[in-house]
PDB file of C-alpha atoms in Angstrom:
ATOM      1  CA  UNK A   1       0.000   0.000   0.000  1.00 93.00           C
ATOM      2  CA  UNK A   2       1.298   3.422  -0.940  1.00 94.00           C
ATOM      3  CA  UNK A   3       0.564   6.596   1.006  1.00 92.00           C
ATOM      4  CA  UNK A   4       2.248   9.971   0.686  1.00 90.00           C
ATOM      5  CA  UNK A   5       2.970  10.096   4.434  1.00 88.00           C
ATOM      6  CA  UNK A   6       5.712   7.679   5.545  1.00 87.00           C
ATOM      7  CA  UNK A   7       4.541   5.399   8.322  1.00 85.00           C
ATOM      8  CA  UNK A   8       0.834   6.186   7.848  1.00 88.00           C
ATOM      9  CA  UNK A   9      -1.598   3.523   9.052  1.00 85.00           C
ATOM     10  CA  UNK A  10      -5.270   3.206   8.227  1.00 82.00           C
ATOM     11  CA  UNK A  11      -7.333   4.076  11.318  1.00 80.00           C
ATOM     12  CA  UNK A  12     -10.403   1.940  10.631  1.00 76.00           C
ATOM     13  CA  UNK A  13      -8.933  -1.532  10.051  1.00 74.00           C
ATOM     14  CA  UNK A  14      -5.721  -3.472  10.465  1.00 78.00           C
ATOM     15  CA  UNK A  15      -3.605  -4.709   7.567  1.00 84.00           C
ATOM     16  CA  UNK A  16      -0.451  -6.762   7.260  1.00 88.00           C
ATOM     17  CA  UNK A  17       0.302  -5.428   3.779  1.00 89.00           C
ATOM     18  CA  UNK A  18       3.663  -3.646   3.384  1.00 91.00           C
ATOM     19  CA  UNK A  19       3.156   0.137   3.502  1.00 91.00           C
ATOM     20  CA  UNK A  20       5.268   2.608   1.536  1.00 93.00           C
ATOM     21  CA  UNK A  21       5.340   6.367   1.931  1.00 91.00           C
ATOM     22  CA  UNK A  22       6.570   9.210  -0.297  1.00 91.00           C
ATOM     23  CA  UNK A  23       5.476  11.318  -3.231  1.00 93.00           C
ATOM     24  CA  UNK A  24       7.394   9.190  -5.737  1.00 95.00           C
ATOM     25  CA  UNK A  25       8.415   5.555  -6.098  1.00 95.00           C
ATOM     26  CA  UNK A  26      10.865   3.741  -8.355  1.00 96.00           C
ATOM     27  CA  UNK A  27       9.021   0.848 -10.002  1.00 97.00           C
ATOM     28  CA  UNK A  28      10.621  -2.077 -11.776  1.00 97.00           C
ATOM     29  CA  UNK A  29       9.813  -3.611 -15.129  1.00 96.00           C
ATOM     30  CA  UNK A  30       7.771  -6.347 -13.441  1.00 95.00           C
ATOM     31  CA  UNK A  31       5.753  -4.080 -11.160  1.00 96.00           C
ATOM     32  CA  UNK A  32       2.042  -3.300 -11.452  1.00 97.00           C
ATOM     33  CA  UNK A  33       0.613  -0.030 -10.121  1.00 97.00           C
ATOM     34  CA  UNK A  34      -3.055  -0.125  -9.049  1.00 97.00           C
ATOM     35  CA  UNK A  35      -4.698   3.329  -8.996  1.00 97.00           C
ATOM     36  CA  UNK A  36      -8.147   4.135  -7.530  1.00 95.00           C
ATOM     37  CA  UNK A  37     -10.697   5.636  -9.900  1.00 96.00           C
ATOM     38  CA  UNK A  38     -11.061   8.867  -7.925  1.00 93.00           C
ATOM     39  CA  UNK A  39      -7.744  10.521  -8.732  1.00 89.00           C
ATOM     40  CA  UNK A  40      -7.322  10.441 -12.492  1.00 92.00           C
ATOM     41  CA  UNK A  41      -6.573  13.773 -14.175  1.00 88.00           C
ATOM     42  CA  UNK A  42      -6.580  14.521 -17.912  1.00 88.00           C
ATOM     43  CA  UNK A  43      -3.056  14.646 -19.258  1.00 87.00           C
ATOM     44  CA  UNK A  44      -1.505  13.124 -16.124  1.00 91.00           C
ATOM     45  CA  UNK A  45       0.001   9.634 -16.307  1.00 95.00           C
ATOM     46  CA  UNK A  46       1.031   8.652 -12.752  1.00 95.00           C
ATOM     47  CA  UNK A  47       3.730   6.272 -14.018  1.00 97.00           C
ATOM     48  CA  UNK A  48       4.627   6.579 -17.713  1.00 97.00           C
ATOM     49  CA  UNK A  49       5.639   3.268 -19.224  1.00 97.00           C
ATOM     50  CA  UNK A  50       4.791   1.249 -16.102  1.00 97.00           C
ATOM     51  CA  UNK A  51       2.000  -1.336 -16.131  1.00 97.00           C
ATOM     52  CA  UNK A  52      -1.107   0.108 -14.476  1.00 97.00           C
ATOM     53  CA  UNK A  53      -4.628  -0.892 -13.480  1.00 98.00           C
ATOM     54  CA  UNK A  54      -7.579   1.316 -12.534  1.00 98.00           C
ATOM     55  CA  UNK A  55      -9.337  -0.169  -9.505  1.00 98.00           C
ATOM     56  CA  UNK A  56     -12.873   1.154  -9.900  1.00 98.00           C
ATOM     57  CA  UNK A  57     -14.907   0.604  -6.732  1.00 97.00           C
ATOM     58  CA  UNK A  58     -17.805   2.828  -7.838  1.00 98.00           C
ATOM     59  CA  UNK A  59     -18.681   3.498 -11.450  1.00 97.00           C
ATOM     60  CA  UNK A  60     -20.582   6.631 -10.417  1.00 97.00           C
ATOM     61  CA  UNK A  61     -17.238   8.140  -9.337  1.00 96.00           C
ATOM     62  CA  UNK A  62     -15.390   7.314 -12.555  1.00 96.00           C
ATOM     63  CA  UNK A  63     -15.261  10.949 -13.662  1.00 94.00           C
ATOM     64  CA  UNK A  64     -15.077  12.542 -10.207  1.00 91.00           C
ATOM     65  CA  UNK A  65     -11.835  14.352 -11.069  1.00 88.00           C
ATOM     66  CA  UNK A  66     -12.099  14.119 -14.851  1.00 87.00           C
ATOM     67  CA  UNK A  67     -13.236  17.164 -16.822  1.00 76.00           C
ATOM     68  CA  UNK A  68     -13.984  15.364 -20.085  1.00 75.00           C
ATOM     69  CA  UNK A  69     -14.649  11.713 -20.901  1.00 77.00           C
ATOM     70  CA  UNK A  70     -12.623  11.885 -24.138  1.00 84.00           C
ATOM     71  CA  UNK A  71      -9.292  10.063 -24.165  1.00 88.00           C
ATOM     72  CA  UNK A  72      -9.770   8.385 -20.798  1.00 94.00           C
ATOM     73  CA  UNK A  73      -7.280   7.900 -19.220  1.00 96.00           C
ATOM     74  CA  UNK A  74      -4.620   8.492 -21.885  1.00 94.00           C
ATOM     75  CA  UNK A  75      -1.930   6.417 -20.153  1.00 96.00           C
ATOM     76  CA  UNK A  76       1.074   4.583 -21.573  1.00 93.00           C
ATOM     77  CA  UNK A  77       0.486   1.674 -21.651  1.00 95.00           C
ATOM     78  CA  UNK A  78      -3.307   1.667 -21.608  1.00 96.00           C
ATOM     79  CA  UNK A  79      -4.543   0.099 -18.354  1.00 97.00           C
ATOM     80  CA  UNK A  80      -6.980  -2.651 -17.562  1.00 97.00           C
ATOM     81  CA  UNK A  81      -9.904  -1.862 -15.231  1.00 98.00           C
ATOM     82  CA  UNK A  82     -11.008  -3.874 -12.205  1.00 98.00           C
ATOM     83  CA  UNK A  83     -14.646  -3.616 -11.102  1.00 98.00           C
ATOM     84  CA  UNK A  84     -16.244  -4.901  -7.889  1.00 98.00           C
ATOM     85  CA  UNK A  85     -19.812  -5.601  -9.051  1.00 98.00           C
ATOM     86  CA  UNK A  86     -21.605  -6.934 -12.087  1.00 98.00           C
ATOM     87  CA  UNK A  87     -23.333  -3.579 -12.527  1.00 98.00           C
ATOM     88  CA  UNK A  88     -20.032  -1.696 -12.429  1.00 98.00           C
ATOM     89  CA  UNK A  89     -18.488  -4.100 -14.930  1.00 98.00           C
ATOM     90  CA  UNK A  90     -21.388  -3.593 -17.342  1.00 98.00           C
ATOM     91  CA  UNK A  91     -21.409   0.202 -17.013  1.00 98.00           C
ATOM     92  CA  UNK A  92     -17.633   0.560 -17.267  1.00 98.00           C
ATOM     93  CA  UNK A  93     -17.559  -1.665 -20.328  1.00 97.00           C
ATOM     94  CA  UNK A  94     -19.778   0.879 -22.068  1.00 96.00           C
ATOM     95  CA  UNK A  95     -18.020   3.944 -20.663  1.00 95.00           C
ATOM     96  CA  UNK A  96     -14.674   2.940 -22.156  1.00 93.00           C
ATOM     97  CA  UNK A  97     -15.090  -0.145 -24.372  1.00 95.00           C
ATOM     98  CA  UNK A  98     -11.466   0.061 -25.496  1.00 95.00           C
ATOM     99  CA  UNK A  99     -10.218  -0.879 -22.010  1.00 97.00           C
ATOM    100  CA  UNK A 100     -10.478  -4.476 -20.735  1.00 97.00           C
ATOM    101  CA  UNK A 101     -12.744  -4.646 -17.666  1.00 98.00           C
ATOM    102  CA  UNK A 102     -12.460  -7.497 -15.174  1.00 98.00           C
ATOM    103  CA  UNK A 103     -14.776  -8.347 -12.287  1.00 98.00           C
ATOM    104  CA  UNK A 104     -13.002  -8.838  -8.953  1.00 98.00           C
ATOM    105  CA  UNK A 105     -15.741  -9.442  -6.349  1.00 98.00           C
ATOM    106  CA  UNK A 106     -15.443  -7.859  -2.933  1.00 97.00           C
ATOM    107  CA  UNK A 107     -14.475 -10.422  -0.266  1.00 97.00           C
ATOM    108  CA  UNK A 108     -16.746 -10.664   2.781  1.00 98.00           C
ATOM    109  CA  UNK A 109     -15.136 -11.963   5.943  1.00 96.00           C
ATOM    110  CA  UNK A 110     -17.865 -14.330   7.148  1.00 97.00           C
ATOM    111  CA  UNK A 111     -15.737 -15.312  10.140  1.00 97.00           C
ATOM    112  CA  UNK A 112     -15.885 -11.692  11.272  1.00 97.00           C
ATOM    113  CA  UNK A 113     -19.404 -10.791  10.128  1.00 98.00           C
ATOM    114  CA  UNK A 114     -21.492 -13.542  11.637  1.00 98.00           C
ATOM    115  CA  UNK A 115     -24.596 -13.952  13.818  1.00 98.00           C
ATOM    116  CA  UNK A 116     -24.054 -12.889  17.407  1.00 97.00           C
ATOM    117  CA  UNK A 117     -24.983 -14.820  20.516  1.00 96.00           C
ATOM    118  CA  UNK A 118     -28.494 -13.313  20.578  1.00 96.00           C
ATOM    119  CA  UNK A 119     -30.685 -11.719  17.920  1.00 97.00           C
ATOM    120  CA  UNK A 120     -32.692  -8.790  19.315  1.00 98.00           C
ATOM    121  CA  UNK A 121     -35.653  -6.710  18.159  1.00 98.00           C
ATOM    122  CA  UNK A 122     -33.360  -4.187  16.558  1.00 98.00           C
ATOM    123  CA  UNK A 123     -33.608  -2.226  13.311  1.00 99.00           C
ATOM    124  CA  UNK A 124     -30.317  -0.674  12.242  1.00 98.00           C
ATOM    125  CA  UNK A 125     -29.102   1.570   9.439  1.00 98.00           C
ATOM    126  CA  UNK A 126     -26.096   3.644   8.396  1.00 98.00           C
ATOM    127  CA  UNK A 127     -27.111   7.279   7.799  1.00 98.00           C
ATOM    128  CA  UNK A 128     -23.950   8.609   6.146  1.00 96.00           C
ATOM    129  CA  UNK A 129     -25.037   8.389   2.510  1.00 96.00           C
ATOM    130  CA  UNK A 130     -28.580   9.743   3.065  1.00 98.00           C
ATOM    131  CA  UNK A 131     -28.508  11.756   6.311  1.00 98.00           C
ATOM    132  CA  UNK A 132     -31.729  13.682   5.668  1.00 98.00           C
ATOM    133  CA  UNK A 133     -33.702  10.598   4.712  1.00 98.00           C
ATOM    134  CA  UNK A 134     -32.222   8.737   7.672  1.00 98.00           C
ATOM    135  CA  UNK A 135     -33.623  11.390  10.010  1.00 98.00           C
ATOM    136  CA  UNK A 136     -37.049  11.038   8.410  1.00 98.00           C
ATOM    137  CA  UNK A 137     -36.876   7.252   8.685  1.00 98.00           C
ATOM    138  CA  UNK A 138     -35.986   7.430  12.363  1.00 98.00           C
ATOM    139  CA  UNK A 139     -38.926   9.732  13.157  1.00 98.00           C
ATOM    140  CA  UNK A 140     -41.299   7.529  11.134  1.00 98.00           C
ATOM    141  CA  UNK A 141     -40.238   4.528  13.183  1.00 98.00           C
ATOM    142  CA  UNK A 142     -40.425   6.346  16.502  1.00 98.00           C
ATOM    143  CA  UNK A 143     -43.944   7.576  15.687  1.00 98.00           C
ATOM    144  CA  UNK A 144     -45.183   4.084  14.825  1.00 98.00           C
ATOM    145  CA  UNK A 145     -46.838   2.107  17.666  1.00 98.00           C
ATOM    146  CA  UNK A 146     -45.579  -1.103  16.060  1.00 98.00           C
ATOM    147  CA  UNK A 147     -42.058  -0.019  17.065  1.00 98.00           C
ATOM    148  CA  UNK A 148     -42.792  -0.252  20.795  1.00 98.00           C
ATOM    149  CA  UNK A 149     -40.003  -2.289  22.318  1.00 98.00           C
ATOM    150  CA  UNK A 150     -37.928  -2.172  19.125  1.00 98.00           C
ATOM    151  CA  UNK A 151     -34.429  -0.782  19.468  1.00 98.00           C
ATOM    152  CA  UNK A 152     -33.464   1.649  16.694  1.00 98.00           C
ATOM    153  CA  UNK A 153     -29.721   1.641  16.067  1.00 98.00           C
ATOM    154  CA  UNK A 154     -28.000   4.391  14.096  1.00 98.00           C
ATOM    155  CA  UNK A 155     -24.649   2.922  13.034  1.00 98.00           C
ATOM    156  CA  UNK A 156     -22.400   5.963  12.750  1.00 97.00           C
ATOM    157  CA  UNK A 157     -18.916   6.834  13.984  1.00 92.00           C
ATOM    158  CA  UNK A 158     -18.270   3.195  14.898  1.00 93.00           C
ATOM    159  CA  UNK A 159     -15.156   1.058  14.600  1.00 89.00           C
ATOM    160  CA  UNK A 160     -15.251  -2.099  12.498  1.00 90.00           C
ATOM    161  CA  UNK A 161     -15.526  -4.262  15.619  1.00 93.00           C
ATOM    162  CA  UNK A 162     -18.481  -2.194  16.875  1.00 96.00           C
ATOM    163  CA  UNK A 163     -20.259  -2.564  13.538  1.00 97.00           C
ATOM    164  CA  UNK A 164     -19.641  -6.316  13.647  1.00 97.00           C
ATOM    165  CA  UNK A 165     -21.179  -6.544  17.106  1.00 98.00           C
ATOM    166  CA  UNK A 166     -24.194  -4.404  16.167  1.00 98.00           C
ATOM    167  CA  UNK A 167     -24.994  -6.356  12.991  1.00 98.00           C
ATOM    168  CA  UNK A 168     -24.628  -9.647  14.826  1.00 98.00           C
ATOM    169  CA  UNK A 169     -27.629  -8.838  17.029  1.00 98.00           C
ATOM    170  CA  UNK A 170     -29.689  -6.804  14.529  1.00 98.00           C
ATOM    171  CA  UNK A 171     -32.903  -8.299  13.182  1.00 98.00           C
ATOM    172  CA  UNK A 172     -33.406  -5.962  10.186  1.00 99.00           C
ATOM    173  CA  UNK A 173     -30.810  -3.806   8.457  1.00 99.00           C
ATOM    174  CA  UNK A 174     -32.110  -0.899   6.363  1.00 98.00           C
ATOM    175  CA  UNK A 175     -29.955  -0.210   3.296  1.00 98.00           C
ATOM    176  CA  UNK A 176     -29.773   3.530   2.672  1.00 98.00           C
ATOM    177  CA  UNK A 177     -27.222   3.470  -0.109  1.00 96.00           C
ATOM    178  CA  UNK A 178     -27.162   5.878  -3.032  1.00 97.00           C
ATOM    179  CA  UNK A 179     -25.145   5.599  -6.261  1.00 97.00           C
ATOM    180  CA  UNK A 180     -23.357   2.501  -4.968  1.00 98.00           C
ATOM    181  CA  UNK A 181     -20.602   0.616  -6.708  1.00 98.00           C
ATOM    182  CA  UNK A 182     -21.487  -2.491  -4.694  1.00 98.00           C
ATOM    183  CA  UNK A 183     -23.005  -1.798  -1.269  1.00 96.00           C
ATOM    184  CA  UNK A 184     -20.623  -3.473   1.169  1.00 97.00           C
ATOM    185  CA  UNK A 185     -22.776  -2.910   4.309  1.00 98.00           C
ATOM    186  CA  UNK A 186     -25.606  -4.915   2.719  1.00 98.00           C
ATOM    187  CA  UNK A 187     -23.338  -7.896   2.101  1.00 98.00           C
ATOM    188  CA  UNK A 188     -21.895  -7.674   5.604  1.00 98.00           C
ATOM    189  CA  UNK A 189     -25.369  -7.459   7.142  1.00 98.00           C
ATOM    190  CA  UNK A 190     -26.497 -10.556   5.251  1.00 98.00           C
ATOM    191  CA  UNK A 191     -23.379 -12.425   6.371  1.00 98.00           C
ATOM    192  CA  UNK A 192     -24.271 -11.457   9.951  1.00 98.00           C
ATOM    193  CA  UNK A 193     -27.733 -12.987   9.569  1.00 98.00           C
ATOM    194  CA  UNK A 194     -29.700  -9.749   9.222  1.00 98.00           C
ATOM    195  CA  UNK A 195     -32.703  -9.405   6.993  1.00 98.00           C
ATOM    196  CA  UNK A 196     -32.175  -6.476   4.633  1.00 98.00           C
ATOM    197  CA  UNK A 197     -34.721  -3.911   3.474  1.00 98.00           C
ATOM    198  CA  UNK A 198     -33.745  -1.036   1.242  1.00 98.00           C
ATOM    199  CA  UNK A 199     -32.399   0.360  -1.972  1.00 98.00           C
ATOM    200  CA  UNK A 200     -30.165  -1.621  -4.373  1.00 98.00           C
ATOM    201  CA  UNK A 201     -28.746   1.779  -5.427  1.00 97.00           C
ATOM    202  CA  UNK A 202     -27.052   0.614  -8.628  1.00 97.00           C
ATOM    203  CA  UNK A 203     -24.173  -1.717  -7.844  1.00 98.00           C
ATOM    204  CA  UNK A 204     -26.189  -3.417  -5.118  1.00 98.00           C
ATOM    205  CA  UNK A 205     -28.578  -4.992  -7.631  1.00 98.00           C
ATOM    206  CA  UNK A 206     -26.859  -8.367  -7.367  1.00 98.00           C
ATOM    207  CA  UNK A 207     -27.072  -8.348  -3.566  1.00 98.00           C
ATOM    208  CA  UNK A 208     -30.845  -7.987  -3.670  1.00 98.00           C
ATOM    209  CA  UNK A 209     -31.032 -11.319  -5.452  1.00 98.00           C
ATOM    210  CA  UNK A 210     -30.108 -12.939  -2.125  1.00 98.00           C
ATOM    211  CA  UNK A 211     -32.621 -14.612   0.202  1.00 98.00           C
ATOM    212  CA  UNK A 212     -33.637 -12.348   3.043  1.00 98.00           C
ATOM    213  CA  UNK A 213     -33.655  -9.121   1.006  1.00 98.00           C
ATOM    214  CA  UNK A 214     -36.586  -6.833   0.197  1.00 98.00           C
ATOM    215  CA  UNK A 215     -36.075  -4.043  -2.309  1.00 98.00           C
ATOM    216  CA  UNK A 216     -37.983  -0.781  -1.885  1.00 98.00           C
ATOM    217  CA  UNK A 217     -38.509   1.929  -4.489  1.00 97.00           C
ATOM    218  CA  UNK A 218     -35.997   4.722  -4.104  1.00 97.00           C
ATOM    219  CA  UNK A 219     -36.719   7.535  -1.633  1.00 97.00           C
ATOM    220  CA  UNK A 220     -39.771   5.901  -0.016  1.00 98.00           C
ATOM    221  CA  UNK A 221     -38.855   6.016   3.689  1.00 98.00           C
ATOM    222  CA  UNK A 222     -42.369   5.203   4.910  1.00 98.00           C
ATOM    223  CA  UNK A 223     -42.234   1.967   2.907  1.00 98.00           C
ATOM    224  CA  UNK A 224     -38.839   1.192   4.415  1.00 98.00           C
ATOM    225  CA  UNK A 225     -40.320   1.641   7.881  1.00 98.00           C
ATOM    226  CA  UNK A 226     -43.359  -0.510   7.104  1.00 98.00           C
ATOM    227  CA  UNK A 227     -41.365  -3.444   5.757  1.00 98.00           C
ATOM    228  CA  UNK A 228     -38.741  -3.268   8.513  1.00 98.00           C
ATOM    229  CA  UNK A 229     -41.457  -3.392  11.178  1.00 98.00           C
ATOM    230  CA  UNK A 230     -43.166  -6.305   9.419  1.00 98.00           C
ATOM    231  CA  UNK A 231     -39.912  -8.297   9.547  1.00 98.00           C
ATOM    232  CA  UNK A 232     -38.388  -7.338  12.884  1.00 98.00           C
ATOM    233  CA  UNK A 233     -39.912 -10.318  14.699  1.00 98.00           C
ATOM    234  CA  UNK A 234     -38.757 -12.964  12.227  1.00 98.00           C
ATOM    235  CA  UNK A 235     -37.126 -15.516  14.586  1.00 98.00           C
ATOM    236  CA  UNK A 236     -33.364 -15.689  14.863  1.00 97.00           C
ATOM    237  CA  UNK A 237     -33.492 -19.348  13.838  1.00 97.00           C
ATOM    238  CA  UNK A 238     -35.607 -18.749  10.724  1.00 98.00           C
ATOM    239  CA  UNK A 239     -33.975 -20.567   7.763  1.00 98.00           C
ATOM    240  CA  UNK A 240     -34.022 -17.443   5.601  1.00 98.00           C
ATOM    241  CA  UNK A 241     -31.291 -15.893   7.746  1.00 98.00           C
ATOM    242  CA  UNK A 242     -29.011 -18.878   7.285  1.00 98.00           C
ATOM    243  CA  UNK A 243     -29.812 -19.016   3.578  1.00 98.00           C
ATOM    244  CA  UNK A 244     -28.821 -15.363   3.186  1.00 98.00           C
ATOM    245  CA  UNK A 245     -25.517 -15.962   4.951  1.00 98.00           C
ATOM    246  CA  UNK A 246     -24.806 -19.035   2.820  1.00 98.00           C
ATOM    247  CA  UNK A 247     -25.605 -17.073  -0.341  1.00 98.00           C
ATOM    248  CA  UNK A 248     -23.023 -14.437   0.581  1.00 98.00           C
ATOM    249  CA  UNK A 249     -20.290 -16.882   1.566  1.00 97.00           C
ATOM    250  CA  UNK A 250     -20.695 -18.833  -1.675  1.00 98.00           C
ATOM    251  CA  UNK A 251     -20.263 -15.741  -3.872  1.00 98.00           C
ATOM    252  CA  UNK A 252     -17.997 -13.382  -1.937  1.00 98.00           C
ATOM    253  CA  UNK A 253     -15.607 -15.571   0.000  1.00 97.00           C
ATOM    254  CA  UNK A 254     -11.896 -14.696   0.123  1.00 96.00           C
ATOM    255  CA  UNK A 255     -11.276 -17.772  -2.033  1.00 97.00           C
ATOM    256  CA  UNK A 256     -13.630 -16.514  -4.766  1.00 98.00           C
ATOM    257  CA  UNK A 257     -12.005 -13.091  -4.657  1.00 98.00           C
ATOM    258  CA  UNK A 258      -8.492 -14.530  -4.692  1.00 98.00           C
ATOM    259  CA  UNK A 259      -9.195 -16.607  -7.789  1.00 98.00           C
ATOM    260  CA  UNK A 260     -10.587 -13.589  -9.669  1.00 98.00           C
ATOM    261  CA  UNK A 261      -7.826 -11.286  -8.434  1.00 98.00           C
ATOM    262  CA  UNK A 262      -5.003 -13.630  -9.399  1.00 98.00           C
ATOM    263  CA  UNK A 263      -6.493 -13.989 -12.889  1.00 98.00           C
ATOM    264  CA  UNK A 264      -6.788 -10.190 -13.163  1.00 98.00           C
ATOM    265  CA  UNK A 265      -3.180  -9.693 -12.032  1.00 97.00           C
ATOM    266  CA  UNK A 266      -1.946 -12.293 -14.506  1.00 97.00           C
ATOM    267  CA  UNK A 267      -3.798 -10.531 -17.313  1.00 97.00           C
ATOM    268  CA  UNK A 268      -2.482  -7.103 -16.293  1.00 96.00           C
ATOM    269  CA  UNK A 269       1.098  -8.350 -16.019  1.00 95.00           C
ATOM    270  CA  UNK A 270       0.872  -9.518 -19.629  1.00 95.00           C
ATOM    271  CA  UNK A 271       0.593  -5.877 -20.688  1.00 93.00           C
ATOM    272  CA  UNK A 272       3.727  -4.237 -22.089  1.00 92.00           C
ATOM    273  CA  UNK A 273       5.640  -2.336 -19.446  1.00 95.00           C
ATOM    274  CA  UNK A 274       8.982  -1.049 -18.309  1.00 97.00           C
ATOM    275  CA  UNK A 275      10.639   0.373 -15.227  1.00 98.00           C
ATOM    276  CA  UNK A 276       9.814   3.955 -14.342  1.00 97.00           C
ATOM    277  CA  UNK A 277       9.088   6.562 -11.711  1.00 97.00           C
ATOM    278  CA  UNK A 278       5.572   6.731 -10.277  1.00 96.00           C
ATOM    279  CA  UNK A 279       4.145   9.910  -8.786  1.00 95.00           C
ATOM    280  CA  UNK A 280       1.442   9.420  -6.168  1.00 94.00           C
ATOM    281  CA  UNK A 281      -1.983  10.011  -7.811  1.00 90.00           C
ATOM    282  CA  UNK A 282      -2.941  12.751  -5.353  1.00 87.00           C
ATOM    283  CA  UNK A 283       0.202  14.795  -6.093  1.00 86.00           C
ATOM    284  CA  UNK A 284      -1.415  17.143  -8.575  1.00 76.00           C
ATOM    285  CA  UNK A 285       0.868  19.164 -10.844  1.00 69.00           C
ATOM    286  CA  UNK A 286      -0.974  22.502 -10.654  1.00 63.00           C
ATOM    287  CA  UNK A 287      -1.581  25.061  -7.962  1.00 48.00           C
ATOM    288  CA  UNK A 288      -4.324  24.140  -5.411  1.00 46.00           C
ATOM    289  CA  UNK A 289      -6.985  26.343  -7.019  1.00 46.00           C
ATOM    290  CA  UNK A 290      -6.498  24.854 -10.476  1.00 50.00           C
ATOM    291  CA  UNK A 291      -6.402  21.350  -9.022  1.00 50.00           C
ATOM    292  CA  UNK A 292      -9.663  21.931  -7.133  1.00 49.00           C
ATOM    293  CA  UNK A 293     -11.331  23.277 -10.257  1.00 51.00           C
ATOM    294  CA  UNK A 294     -10.319  20.187 -12.196  1.00 48.00           C
ATOM    295  CA  UNK A 295     -11.422  17.871  -9.440  1.00 49.00           C
ATOM    296  CA  UNK A 296     -14.831  19.572  -9.164  1.00 50.00           C
ATOM    297  CA  UNK A 297     -15.645  20.961 -12.632  1.00 47.00           C
ATOM    298  CA  UNK A 298     -19.315  21.392 -11.698  1.00 43.00           C
ATOM    299  CA  UNK A 299     -18.487  24.236  -9.328  1.00 40.00           C
ATOM    300  CA  UNK A 300     -19.220  27.741 -10.697  1.00 35.00           C
TER     301      UNK A 300
END
């Protein structure tokens, strides 16, 4: 993993991956640089001549820092693209059909996200992506007499271990995603044995094919509340919860991801490439004002 700050560590989860720090790195002829989709700028190749891959975790963010779709990304050599959902793969294949797109499914740690010791009458959601709608949903639930004795859990500002514990005892998880590349909380909730009510939100379409999921039309919080309250008393031992967990572990296990990732790496390493100097993708060549204007071209 490469950060600009030497010695930086991610605050929200642990990793044993080697961590490098600096604005530039010397890469060898056999190296492969993986760049997130967020930080691509027109006319800027982060590592000329070096093999590169764009890791696209959300197709809606493909042009977040890109002023024009023409000539994307204009690198030497042209990269392959890795997508994390079937929806992303299909969209990206049409956005830039000249670039090979490979599906590398997100891995879900089912040993970590698993049913807790006791399932409670709890409805939980993460408000970050739709804070205004989340507030409306919470008031709808609190005003409903059917919610008497139901614990309403707002999962915000929590560590990974706290989220794991909360999902393990939650009966119904409400998916409040918007413009998702995949919808990781939905998959984690299903692995933890939650029933899921909510919005597929694009990349989450495949997740709502799982048992134990109920899709709701977008921006209908009263329907979210109704369905969540209808399901909150489904017993902890109901087979649908186990079926949902099995569905996730069959499709998004580390083994499934590893097989797809190794195939993607093998394909990318077959690209032409040479040694070169890589500049960290967030080291932008212009002054801060020009860089901000390029990163947010919709601003007046």
